[in-house]
One Martini backbone bead per residue (centre of mass of N, CA, C, O) as a GRO file, in nm:
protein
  440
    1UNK     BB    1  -3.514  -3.516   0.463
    2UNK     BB    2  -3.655  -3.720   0.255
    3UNK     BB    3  -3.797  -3.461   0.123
    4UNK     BB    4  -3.503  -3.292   0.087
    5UNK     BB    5  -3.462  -3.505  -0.158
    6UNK     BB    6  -3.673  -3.498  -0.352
    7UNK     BB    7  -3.687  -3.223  -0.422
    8UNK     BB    8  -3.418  -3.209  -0.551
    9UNK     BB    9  -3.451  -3.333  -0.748
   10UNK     BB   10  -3.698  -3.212  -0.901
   11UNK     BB   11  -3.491  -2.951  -0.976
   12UNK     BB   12  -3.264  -3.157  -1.143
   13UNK     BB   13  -3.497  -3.191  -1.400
   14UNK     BB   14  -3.613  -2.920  -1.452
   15UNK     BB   15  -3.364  -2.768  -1.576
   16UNK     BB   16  -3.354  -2.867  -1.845
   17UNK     BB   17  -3.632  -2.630  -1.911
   18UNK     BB   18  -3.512  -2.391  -1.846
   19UNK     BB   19  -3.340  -2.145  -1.838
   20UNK     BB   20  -3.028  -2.022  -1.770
   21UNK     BB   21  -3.123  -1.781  -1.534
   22UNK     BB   22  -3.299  -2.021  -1.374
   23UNK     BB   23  -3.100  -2.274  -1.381
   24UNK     BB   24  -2.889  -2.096  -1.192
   25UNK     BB   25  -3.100  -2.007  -0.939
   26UNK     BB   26  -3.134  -2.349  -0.894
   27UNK     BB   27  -2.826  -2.367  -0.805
   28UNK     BB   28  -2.845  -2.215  -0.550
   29UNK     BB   29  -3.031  -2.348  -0.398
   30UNK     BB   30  -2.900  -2.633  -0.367
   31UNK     BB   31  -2.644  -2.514  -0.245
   32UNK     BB   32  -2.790  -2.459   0.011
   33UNK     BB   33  -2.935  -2.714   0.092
   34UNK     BB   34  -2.715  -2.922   0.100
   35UNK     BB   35  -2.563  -2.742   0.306
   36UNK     BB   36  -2.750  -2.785   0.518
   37UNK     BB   37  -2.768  -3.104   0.531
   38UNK     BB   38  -2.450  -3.111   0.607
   39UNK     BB   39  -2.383  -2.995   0.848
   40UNK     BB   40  -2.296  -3.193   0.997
   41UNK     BB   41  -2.064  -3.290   0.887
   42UNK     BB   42  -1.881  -3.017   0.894
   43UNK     BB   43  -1.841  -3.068   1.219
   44UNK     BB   44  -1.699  -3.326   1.216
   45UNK     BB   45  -1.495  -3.271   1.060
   46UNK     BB   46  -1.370  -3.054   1.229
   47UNK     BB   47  -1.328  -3.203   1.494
   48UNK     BB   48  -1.134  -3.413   1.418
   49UNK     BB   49  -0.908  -3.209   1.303
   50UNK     BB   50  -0.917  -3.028   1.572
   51UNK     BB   51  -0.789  -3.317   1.763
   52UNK     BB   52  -0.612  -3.376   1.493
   53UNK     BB   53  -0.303  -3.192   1.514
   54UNK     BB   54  -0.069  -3.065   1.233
   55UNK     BB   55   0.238  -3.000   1.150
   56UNK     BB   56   0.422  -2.882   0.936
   57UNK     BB   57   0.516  -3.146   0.716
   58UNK     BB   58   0.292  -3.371   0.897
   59UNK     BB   59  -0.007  -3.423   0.769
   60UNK     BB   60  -0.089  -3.724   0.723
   61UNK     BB   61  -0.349  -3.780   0.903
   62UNK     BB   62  -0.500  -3.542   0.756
   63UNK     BB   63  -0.491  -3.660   0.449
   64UNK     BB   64  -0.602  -3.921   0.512
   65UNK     BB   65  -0.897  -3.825   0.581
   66UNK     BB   66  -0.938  -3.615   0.327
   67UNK     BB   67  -0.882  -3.885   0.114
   68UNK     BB   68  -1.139  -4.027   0.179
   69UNK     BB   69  -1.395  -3.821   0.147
   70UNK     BB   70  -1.300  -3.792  -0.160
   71UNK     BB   71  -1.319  -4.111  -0.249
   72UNK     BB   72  -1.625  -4.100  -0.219
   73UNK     BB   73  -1.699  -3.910  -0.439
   74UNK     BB   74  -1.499  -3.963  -0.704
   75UNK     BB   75  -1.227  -3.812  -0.700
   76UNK     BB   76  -0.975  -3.723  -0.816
   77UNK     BB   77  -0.626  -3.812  -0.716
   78UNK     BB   78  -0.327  -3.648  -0.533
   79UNK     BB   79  -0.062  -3.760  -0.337
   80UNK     BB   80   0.193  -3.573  -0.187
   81UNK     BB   81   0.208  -3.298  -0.230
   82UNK     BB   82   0.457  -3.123  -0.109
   83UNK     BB   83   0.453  -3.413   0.109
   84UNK     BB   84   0.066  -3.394   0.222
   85UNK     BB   85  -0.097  -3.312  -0.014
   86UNK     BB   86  -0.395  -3.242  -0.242
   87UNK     BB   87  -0.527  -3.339  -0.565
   88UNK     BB   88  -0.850  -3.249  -0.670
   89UNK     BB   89  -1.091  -3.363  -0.942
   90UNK     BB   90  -1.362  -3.192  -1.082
   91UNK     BB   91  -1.589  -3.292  -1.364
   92UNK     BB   92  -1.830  -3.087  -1.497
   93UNK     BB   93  -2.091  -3.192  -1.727
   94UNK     BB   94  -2.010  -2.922  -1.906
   95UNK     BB   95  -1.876  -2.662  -1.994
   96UNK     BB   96  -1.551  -2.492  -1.898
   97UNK     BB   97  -1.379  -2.395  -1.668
   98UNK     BB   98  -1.092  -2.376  -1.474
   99UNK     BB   99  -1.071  -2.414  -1.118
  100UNK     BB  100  -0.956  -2.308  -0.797
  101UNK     BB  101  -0.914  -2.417  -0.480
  102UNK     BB  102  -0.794  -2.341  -0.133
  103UNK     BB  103  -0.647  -2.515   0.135
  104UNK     BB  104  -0.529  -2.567   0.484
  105UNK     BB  105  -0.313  -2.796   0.686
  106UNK     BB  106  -0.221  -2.689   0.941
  107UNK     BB  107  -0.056  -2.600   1.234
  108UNK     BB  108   0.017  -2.491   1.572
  109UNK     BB  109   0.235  -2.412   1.860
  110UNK     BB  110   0.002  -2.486   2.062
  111UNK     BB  111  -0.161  -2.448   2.355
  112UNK     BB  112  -0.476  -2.523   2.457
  113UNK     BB  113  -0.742  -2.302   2.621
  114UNK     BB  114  -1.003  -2.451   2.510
  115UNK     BB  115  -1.296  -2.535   2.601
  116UNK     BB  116  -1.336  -2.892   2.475
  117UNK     BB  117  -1.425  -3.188   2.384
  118UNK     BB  118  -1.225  -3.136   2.120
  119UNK     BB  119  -0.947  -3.093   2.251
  120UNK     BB  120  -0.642  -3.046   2.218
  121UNK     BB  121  -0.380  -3.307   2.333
  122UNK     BB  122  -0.151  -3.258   2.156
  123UNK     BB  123   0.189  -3.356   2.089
  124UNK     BB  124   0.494  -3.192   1.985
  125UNK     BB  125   0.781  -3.121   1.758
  126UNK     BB  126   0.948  -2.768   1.817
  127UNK     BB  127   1.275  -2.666   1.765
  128UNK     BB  128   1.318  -2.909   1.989
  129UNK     BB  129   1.063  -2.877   2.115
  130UNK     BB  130   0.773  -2.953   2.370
  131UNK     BB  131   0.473  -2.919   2.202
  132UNK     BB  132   0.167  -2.802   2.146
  133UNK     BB  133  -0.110  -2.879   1.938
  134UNK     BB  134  -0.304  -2.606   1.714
  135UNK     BB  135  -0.629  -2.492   1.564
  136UNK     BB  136  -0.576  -2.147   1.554
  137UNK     BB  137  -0.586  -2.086   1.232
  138UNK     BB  138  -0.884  -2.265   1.086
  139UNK     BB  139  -0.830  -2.467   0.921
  140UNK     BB  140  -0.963  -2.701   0.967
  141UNK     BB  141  -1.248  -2.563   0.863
  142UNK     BB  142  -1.133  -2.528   0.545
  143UNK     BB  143  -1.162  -2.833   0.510
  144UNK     BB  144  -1.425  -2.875   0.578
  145UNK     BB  145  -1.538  -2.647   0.343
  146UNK     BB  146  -1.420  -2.783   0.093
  147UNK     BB  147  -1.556  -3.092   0.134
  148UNK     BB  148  -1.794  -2.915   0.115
  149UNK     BB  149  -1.789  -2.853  -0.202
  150UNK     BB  150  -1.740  -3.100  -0.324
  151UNK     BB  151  -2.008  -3.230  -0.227
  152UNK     BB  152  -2.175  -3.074  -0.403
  153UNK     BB  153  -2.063  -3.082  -0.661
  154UNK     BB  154  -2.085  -3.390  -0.705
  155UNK     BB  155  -2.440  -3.354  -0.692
  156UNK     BB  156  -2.412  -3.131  -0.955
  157UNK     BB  157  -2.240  -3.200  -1.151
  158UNK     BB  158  -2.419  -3.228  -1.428
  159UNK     BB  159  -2.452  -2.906  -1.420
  160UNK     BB  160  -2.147  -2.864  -1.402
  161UNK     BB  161  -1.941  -2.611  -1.507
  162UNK     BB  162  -1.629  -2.767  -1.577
  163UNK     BB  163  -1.339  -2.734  -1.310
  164UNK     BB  164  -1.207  -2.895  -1.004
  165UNK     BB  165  -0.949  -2.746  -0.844
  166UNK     BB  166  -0.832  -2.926  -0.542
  167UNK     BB  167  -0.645  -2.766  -0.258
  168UNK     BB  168  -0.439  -2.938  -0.030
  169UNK     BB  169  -0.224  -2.737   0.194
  170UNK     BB  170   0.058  -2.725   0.326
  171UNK     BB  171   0.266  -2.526   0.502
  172UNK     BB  172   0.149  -2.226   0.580
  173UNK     BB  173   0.319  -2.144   0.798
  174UNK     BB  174   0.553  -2.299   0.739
  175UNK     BB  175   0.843  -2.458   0.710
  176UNK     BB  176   1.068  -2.623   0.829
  177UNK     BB  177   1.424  -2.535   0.905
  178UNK     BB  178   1.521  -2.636   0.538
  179UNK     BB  179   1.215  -2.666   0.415
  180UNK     BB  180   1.042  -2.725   0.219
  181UNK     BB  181   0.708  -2.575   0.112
  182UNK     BB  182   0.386  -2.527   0.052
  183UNK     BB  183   0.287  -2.354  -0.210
  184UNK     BB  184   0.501  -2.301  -0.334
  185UNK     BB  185   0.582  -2.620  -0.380
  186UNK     BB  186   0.317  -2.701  -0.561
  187UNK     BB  187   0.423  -2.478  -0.808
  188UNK     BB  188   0.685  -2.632  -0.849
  189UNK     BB  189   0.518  -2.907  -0.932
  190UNK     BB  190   0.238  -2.787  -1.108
  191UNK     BB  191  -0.047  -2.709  -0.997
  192UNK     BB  192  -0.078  -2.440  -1.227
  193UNK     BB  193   0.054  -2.598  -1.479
  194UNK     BB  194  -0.112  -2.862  -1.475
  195UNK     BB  195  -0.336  -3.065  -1.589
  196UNK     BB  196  -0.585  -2.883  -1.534
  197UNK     BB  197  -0.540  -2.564  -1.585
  198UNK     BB  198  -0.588  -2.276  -1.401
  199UNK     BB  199  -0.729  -1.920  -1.435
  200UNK     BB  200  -0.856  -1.952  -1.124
  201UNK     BB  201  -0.808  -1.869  -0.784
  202UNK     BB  202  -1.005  -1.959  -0.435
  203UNK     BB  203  -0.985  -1.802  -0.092
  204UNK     BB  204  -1.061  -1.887   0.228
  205UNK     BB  205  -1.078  -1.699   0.610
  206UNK     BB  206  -1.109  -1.748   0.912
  207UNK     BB  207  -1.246  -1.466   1.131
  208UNK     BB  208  -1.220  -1.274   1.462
  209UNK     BB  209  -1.305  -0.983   1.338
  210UNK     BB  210  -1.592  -1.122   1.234
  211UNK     BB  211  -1.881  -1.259   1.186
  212UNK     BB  212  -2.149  -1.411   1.096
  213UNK     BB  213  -2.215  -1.319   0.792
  214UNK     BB  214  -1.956  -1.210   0.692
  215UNK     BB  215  -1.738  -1.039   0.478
  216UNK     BB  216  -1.396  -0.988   0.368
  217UNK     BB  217  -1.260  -0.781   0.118
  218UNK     BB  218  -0.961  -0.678  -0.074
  219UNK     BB  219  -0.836  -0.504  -0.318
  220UNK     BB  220  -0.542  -0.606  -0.391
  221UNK     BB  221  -0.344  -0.562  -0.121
  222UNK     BB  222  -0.456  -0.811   0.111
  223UNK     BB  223  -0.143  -0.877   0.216
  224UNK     BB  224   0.149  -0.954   0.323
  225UNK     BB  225   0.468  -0.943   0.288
  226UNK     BB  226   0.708  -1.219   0.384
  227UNK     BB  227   1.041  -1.154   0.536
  228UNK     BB  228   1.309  -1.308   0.657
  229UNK     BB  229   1.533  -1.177   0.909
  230UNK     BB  230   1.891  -1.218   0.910
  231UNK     BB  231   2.156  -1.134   1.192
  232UNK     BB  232   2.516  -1.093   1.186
  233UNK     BB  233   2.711  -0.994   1.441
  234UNK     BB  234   3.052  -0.879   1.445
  235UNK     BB  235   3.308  -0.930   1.657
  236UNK     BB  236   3.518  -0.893   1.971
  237UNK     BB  237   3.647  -1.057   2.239
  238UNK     BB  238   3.605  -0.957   2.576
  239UNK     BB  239   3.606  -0.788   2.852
  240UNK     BB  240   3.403  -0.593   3.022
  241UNK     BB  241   3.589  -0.389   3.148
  242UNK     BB  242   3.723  -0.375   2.824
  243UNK     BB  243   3.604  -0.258   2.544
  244UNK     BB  244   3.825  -0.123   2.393
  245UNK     BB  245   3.957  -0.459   2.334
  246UNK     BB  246   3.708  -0.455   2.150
  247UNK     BB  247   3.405  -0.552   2.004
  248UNK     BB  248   3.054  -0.469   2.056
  249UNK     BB  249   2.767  -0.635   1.941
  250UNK     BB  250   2.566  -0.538   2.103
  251UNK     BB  251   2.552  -0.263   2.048
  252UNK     BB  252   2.523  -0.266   1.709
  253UNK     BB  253   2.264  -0.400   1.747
  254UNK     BB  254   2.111  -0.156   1.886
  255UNK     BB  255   2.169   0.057   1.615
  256UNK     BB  256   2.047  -0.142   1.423
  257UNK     BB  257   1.748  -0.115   1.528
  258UNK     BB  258   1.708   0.183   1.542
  259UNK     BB  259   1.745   0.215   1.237
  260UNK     BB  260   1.578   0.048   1.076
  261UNK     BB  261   1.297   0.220   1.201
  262UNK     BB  262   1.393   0.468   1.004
  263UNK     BB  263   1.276   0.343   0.751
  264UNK     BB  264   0.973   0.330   0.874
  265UNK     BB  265   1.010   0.685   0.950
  266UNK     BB  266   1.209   0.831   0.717
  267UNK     BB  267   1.232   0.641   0.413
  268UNK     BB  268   0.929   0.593   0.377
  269UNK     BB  269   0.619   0.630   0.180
  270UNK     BB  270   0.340   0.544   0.397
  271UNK     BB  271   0.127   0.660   0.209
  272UNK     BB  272   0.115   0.450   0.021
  273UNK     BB  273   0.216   0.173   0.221
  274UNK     BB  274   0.262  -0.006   0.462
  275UNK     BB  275   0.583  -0.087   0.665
  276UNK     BB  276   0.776  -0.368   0.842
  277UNK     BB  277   1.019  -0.399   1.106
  278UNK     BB  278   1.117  -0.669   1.259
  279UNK     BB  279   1.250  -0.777   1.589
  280UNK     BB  280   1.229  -1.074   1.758
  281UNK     BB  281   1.548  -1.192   1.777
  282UNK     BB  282   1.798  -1.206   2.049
  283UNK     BB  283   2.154  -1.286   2.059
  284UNK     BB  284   2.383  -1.299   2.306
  285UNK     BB  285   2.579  -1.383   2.518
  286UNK     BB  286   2.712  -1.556   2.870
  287UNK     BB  287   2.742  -1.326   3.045
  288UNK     BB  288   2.836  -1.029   3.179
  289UNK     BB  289   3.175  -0.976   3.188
  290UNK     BB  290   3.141  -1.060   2.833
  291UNK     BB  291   3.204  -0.985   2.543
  292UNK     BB  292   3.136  -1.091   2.261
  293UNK     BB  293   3.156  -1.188   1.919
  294UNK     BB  294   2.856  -1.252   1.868
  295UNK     BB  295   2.488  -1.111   1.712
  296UNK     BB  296   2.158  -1.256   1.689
  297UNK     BB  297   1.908  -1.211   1.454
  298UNK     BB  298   1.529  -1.212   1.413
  299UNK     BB  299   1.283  -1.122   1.137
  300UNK     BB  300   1.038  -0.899   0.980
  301UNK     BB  301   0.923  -0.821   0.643
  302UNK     BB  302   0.665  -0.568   0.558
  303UNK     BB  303   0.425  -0.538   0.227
  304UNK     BB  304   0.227  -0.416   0.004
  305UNK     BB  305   0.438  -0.368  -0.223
  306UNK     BB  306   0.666  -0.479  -0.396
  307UNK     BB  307   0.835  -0.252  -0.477
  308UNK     BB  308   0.863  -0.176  -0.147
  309UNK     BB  309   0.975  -0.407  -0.076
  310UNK     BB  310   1.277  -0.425  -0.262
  311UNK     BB  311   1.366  -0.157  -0.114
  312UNK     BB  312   1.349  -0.242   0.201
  313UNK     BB  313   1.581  -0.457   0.129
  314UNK     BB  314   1.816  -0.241   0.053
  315UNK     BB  315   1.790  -0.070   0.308
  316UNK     BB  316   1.853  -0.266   0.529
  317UNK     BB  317   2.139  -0.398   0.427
  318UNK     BB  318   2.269  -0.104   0.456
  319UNK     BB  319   2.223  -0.044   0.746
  320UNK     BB  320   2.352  -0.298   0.853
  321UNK     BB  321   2.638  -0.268   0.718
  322UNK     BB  322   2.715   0.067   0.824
  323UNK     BB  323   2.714   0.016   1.065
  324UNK     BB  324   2.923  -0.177   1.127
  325UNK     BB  325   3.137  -0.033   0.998
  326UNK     BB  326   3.148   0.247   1.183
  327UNK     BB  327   3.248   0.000   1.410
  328UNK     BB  328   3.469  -0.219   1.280
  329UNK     BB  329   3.221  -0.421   1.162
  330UNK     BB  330   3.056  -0.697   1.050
  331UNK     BB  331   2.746  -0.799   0.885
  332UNK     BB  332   2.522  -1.077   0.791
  333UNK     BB  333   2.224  -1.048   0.565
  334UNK     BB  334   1.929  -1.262   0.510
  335UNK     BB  335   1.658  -1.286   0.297
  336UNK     BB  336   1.428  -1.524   0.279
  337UNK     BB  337   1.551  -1.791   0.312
  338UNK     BB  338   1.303  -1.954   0.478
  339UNK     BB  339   1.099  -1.725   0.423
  340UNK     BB  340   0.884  -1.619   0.175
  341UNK     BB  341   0.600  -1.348   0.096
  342UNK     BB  342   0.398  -1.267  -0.115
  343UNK     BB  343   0.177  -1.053  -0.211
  344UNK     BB  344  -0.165  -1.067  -0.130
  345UNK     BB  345  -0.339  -1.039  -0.479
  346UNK     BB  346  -0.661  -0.894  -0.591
  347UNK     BB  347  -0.780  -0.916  -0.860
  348UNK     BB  348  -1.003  -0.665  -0.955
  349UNK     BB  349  -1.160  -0.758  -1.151
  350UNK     BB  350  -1.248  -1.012  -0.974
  351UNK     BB  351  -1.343  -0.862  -0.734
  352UNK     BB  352  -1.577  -0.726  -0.912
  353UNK     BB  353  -1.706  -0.997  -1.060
  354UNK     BB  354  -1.768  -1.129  -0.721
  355UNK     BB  355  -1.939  -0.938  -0.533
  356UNK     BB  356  -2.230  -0.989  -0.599
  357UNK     BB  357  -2.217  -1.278  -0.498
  358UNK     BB  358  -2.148  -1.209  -0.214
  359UNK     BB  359  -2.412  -1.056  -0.165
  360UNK     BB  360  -2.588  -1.292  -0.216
  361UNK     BB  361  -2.484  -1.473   0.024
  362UNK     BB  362  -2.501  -1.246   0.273
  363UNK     BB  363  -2.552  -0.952   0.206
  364UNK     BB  364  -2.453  -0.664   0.124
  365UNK     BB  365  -2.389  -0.517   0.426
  366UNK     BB  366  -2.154  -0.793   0.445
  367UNK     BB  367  -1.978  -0.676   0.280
  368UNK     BB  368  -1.643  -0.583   0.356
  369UNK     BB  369  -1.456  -0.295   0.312
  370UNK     BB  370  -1.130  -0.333   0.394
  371UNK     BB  371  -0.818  -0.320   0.502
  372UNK     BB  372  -0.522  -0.387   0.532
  373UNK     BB  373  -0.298  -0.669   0.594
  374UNK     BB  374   0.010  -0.746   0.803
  375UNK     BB  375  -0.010  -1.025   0.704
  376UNK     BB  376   0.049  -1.339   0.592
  377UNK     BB  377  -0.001  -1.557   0.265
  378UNK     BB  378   0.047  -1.831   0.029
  379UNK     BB  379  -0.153  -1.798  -0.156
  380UNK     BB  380   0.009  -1.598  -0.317
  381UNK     BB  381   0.142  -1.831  -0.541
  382UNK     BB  382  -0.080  -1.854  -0.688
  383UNK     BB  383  -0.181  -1.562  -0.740
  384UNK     BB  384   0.064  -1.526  -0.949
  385UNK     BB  385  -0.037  -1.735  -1.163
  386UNK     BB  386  -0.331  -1.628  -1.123
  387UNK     BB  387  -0.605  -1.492  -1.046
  388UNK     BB  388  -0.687  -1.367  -0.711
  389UNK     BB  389  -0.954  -1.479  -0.436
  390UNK     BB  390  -0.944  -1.370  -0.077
  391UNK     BB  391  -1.180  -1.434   0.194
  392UNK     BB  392  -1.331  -1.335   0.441
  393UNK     BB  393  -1.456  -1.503   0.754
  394UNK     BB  394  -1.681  -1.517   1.012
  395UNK     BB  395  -1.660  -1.648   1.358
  396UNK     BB  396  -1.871  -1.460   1.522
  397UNK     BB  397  -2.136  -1.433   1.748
  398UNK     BB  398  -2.370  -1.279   1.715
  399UNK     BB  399  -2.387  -1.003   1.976
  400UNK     BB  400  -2.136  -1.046   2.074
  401UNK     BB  401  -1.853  -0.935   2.262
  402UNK     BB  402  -1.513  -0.922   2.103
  403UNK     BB  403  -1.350  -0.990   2.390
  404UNK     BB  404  -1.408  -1.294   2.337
  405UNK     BB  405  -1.266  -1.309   2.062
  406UNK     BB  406  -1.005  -1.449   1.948
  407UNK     BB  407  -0.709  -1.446   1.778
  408UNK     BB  408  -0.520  -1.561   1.561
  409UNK     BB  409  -0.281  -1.761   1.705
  410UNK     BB  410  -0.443  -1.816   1.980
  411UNK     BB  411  -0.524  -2.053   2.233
  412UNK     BB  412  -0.845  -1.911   2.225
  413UNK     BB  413  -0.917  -1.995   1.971
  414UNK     BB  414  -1.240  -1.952   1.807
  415UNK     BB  415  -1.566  -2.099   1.687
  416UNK     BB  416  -1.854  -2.073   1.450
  417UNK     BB  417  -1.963  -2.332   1.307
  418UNK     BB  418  -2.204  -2.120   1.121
  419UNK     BB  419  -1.921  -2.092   0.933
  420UNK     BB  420  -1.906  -2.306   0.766
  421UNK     BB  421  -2.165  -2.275   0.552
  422UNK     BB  422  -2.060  -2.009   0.458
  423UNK     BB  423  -1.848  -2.126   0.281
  424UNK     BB  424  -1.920  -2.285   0.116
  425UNK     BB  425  -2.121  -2.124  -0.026
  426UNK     BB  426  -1.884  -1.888  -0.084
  427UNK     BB  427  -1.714  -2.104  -0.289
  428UNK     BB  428  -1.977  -2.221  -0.464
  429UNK     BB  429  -2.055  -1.952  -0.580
  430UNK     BB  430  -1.793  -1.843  -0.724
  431UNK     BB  431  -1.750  -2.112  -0.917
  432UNK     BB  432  -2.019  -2.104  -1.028
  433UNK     BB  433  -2.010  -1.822  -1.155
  434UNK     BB  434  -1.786  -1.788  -1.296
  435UNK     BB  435  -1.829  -2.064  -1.472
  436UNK     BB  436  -2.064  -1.930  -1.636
  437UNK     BB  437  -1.903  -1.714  -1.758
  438UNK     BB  438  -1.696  -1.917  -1.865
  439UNK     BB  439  -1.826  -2.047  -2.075
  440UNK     BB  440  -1.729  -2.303  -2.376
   0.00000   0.00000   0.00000
């Protein structure tokens, strides 16, 4: 190791009678080796926050955490944002453009199922209820990767063209129900609007359904918008033997349902991009032979175009409130209420001039170009504001069966920590390429 610290400066040293081809060259290889020496860094910072997982817009020592690793580095920092979010700023020796990278720091209300020494066993209250609390889609690493991208571009400072705008993002799972939080609010408190200003801002995630060494990318919609759906259908209240005498929510609830669906297979040409109506939580009555006054419903609307994503809320909407009427009562709808998320849209032309990086960081054809997800991201509220590239990292042991690596936020979810340096890899050479081609 103190040999691979010699060689370091001396190619430190080096850099400045290169040409400039070459010096950008000799800057990826330093990127590799750093990479490689921090490895045991990036697991224990991982198994750490894995270990003492925190809920959304509760990351307390979370960020206290993080803010440490950071001041160690000599990073200026910005902490409380968004409530327990943290902004902090690497500025180059060079002159360059102005870079924004972003983790997520929450947790999931999950109970781990990994036998891991470092596994959780934290309870925390979650909607009322006590419940486990886990790492289950990849924060924890996301974290550990971007501190070191930090650990990076620190030591290669004088090098370094431009500024990194590091964004610890907490709430990214959604704030509890009443409250603000997320991307969304870093961007209302001005995290892409205050000085210094990102152009261009690059996020990934953790994922079990590709490999170690693989990355995987969509141009243009690559996560659907996701907007919370509330249902309150209006009835009269009545014995059940006699349904005649009331109006029966129960039924015109499922008749919402049934109509909704037809929404996405019959009334939208899914053939230009899926959209999907999920109605996920149905309440109502309370014995068998009464029926109720009301029942509450709660789903998701997806979509991967925004257009369609608004035609798709007018015509819920409508479907919902003429079922009501048909049946001689009311419904009242709300979208968007507590959660909405814009479709995360990867910006064109920046993912086709950072695709070589990709490939020159993984190999050409490790790089996948994949269809989209309906799953939904708030990084999206970044890249609303300027063009934004967020990327899938692989986190299966290569050659093992798929069977055996679970989706992200199931209990069982787990990663390859070869892939926390993948990740390194590949966000601080996304932000040294960027920032080559747009110096000032």
């Amino acid at each position: 190791m103190k040999l691979g610290r010699w060689v370091s400066v001396g190619i430190l040293l080096a850099t400045s009678s290169l040409p400039a081809a070459a010096a950008e060259a000799d800057l990826h290889a330093q990127i590799d080796q750093l990479t490689a020496e921090m490895n045991g860094t990036l697991v224990e910072d991982r198994r750490w926050l894995h270990q003492h997982p925190e809920l959304s817009n509760r990351e307390v020592n979370t960020a206290a955490y993080v803010a440490k690793r950071l001041k160690k580095l000599g990073l200026k920092l910005q902490t409380g944002v968004a409530k327990t979010g943290i902004v902090a700023i690497l500025e180059g020796g060079k002159p360059g453009p102005v870079i924004a990278l972003r983790s997520d720091m929450d947790a999931l209300p999950v109970v781990e199922e990994v036998d891991l020494p470092f596994k959780s066993k934290v309870r925390s209250t979650y909607d009322g209820k006590d419940v486990g609390v886990m790492h289950a889609c990849g924060h924890d690493g996301h974290m550990s990767i971007l501190m070191g991208v930090a650990e990076v571009a620190s030591k290669l400072k004088a090098q370094w063209p431009g500024t990194l705008k590091l964004i610890f993002q907490p709430a990214e799972e959604g704030a509890p129900d009443g409250e603000e939080g997320g991307a969304e609010l870093m961007v209302k408190e001005g995290v892409m609007s205050s000085a210094p200003k990102p152009e261009v801002v690059f996020g990934l995630h953790l994922f079990s359904q590709w490999d170690v060494g693989q990355l995987a990318v969509r141009s243009g919609g690559a996560m659907a918008s996701s907007d919370d759906l509330d249902i309150v259908v209006h009835g009269k209240q009545t014995h059940g033997a006699r349904p005649w005498a009331g109006i029966d929510p129960i039924v015109v609830s499922a008749q919402i349902i049934e109509g909704l669906q037809t929404i996405t297979s019959r009334q939208m040409d899914i053939s230009q991009a899926p959209v999907v109506v999920t109605i996920g939580k149905i309440d109502g009555g309370v014995r068998s032979n009464i029926i109720p006054d009301s029942v509450t419903m709660r789903g998701t609307l997806r979509a991967l175009d925004t257009g369609m994503q608004k035609d798709m809320q007018e015509r819920v909407i409508r479907t919902v409130t003429k079922i009501a009427e048909s049946a001689g009562t009311t419904a009242d709808v709300s979208i968007g209420k507590d959660h909405a998320y814009p479709v995360t849209y990867n910006d064109p032309a920046l993912t086709k001039a950072m695709l070589p990086t990709m490939q020159r960081v993984v190999g050409e054809n490790n790089v996948l170009d994949v269809p989209p997800m309906l799953g939904a991201e708030d990084f999206s509220f970044f890249a609303r504001e300027v063009p934004g590239l967020f990327v899938f990292v692989g986190v299966r042991t290569p050659g093992q069966p798929a069977a055996d690596w679970a989706a992200n936020h199931s209990p069982r979810f787990h990663i390859d920590e070869a892939s926390l340096a993948v990740g390194v890899r590949t966000l601080s050479n996304l932000a040294l390429d960027y920032a080559t081609a747009h110096q000032k």
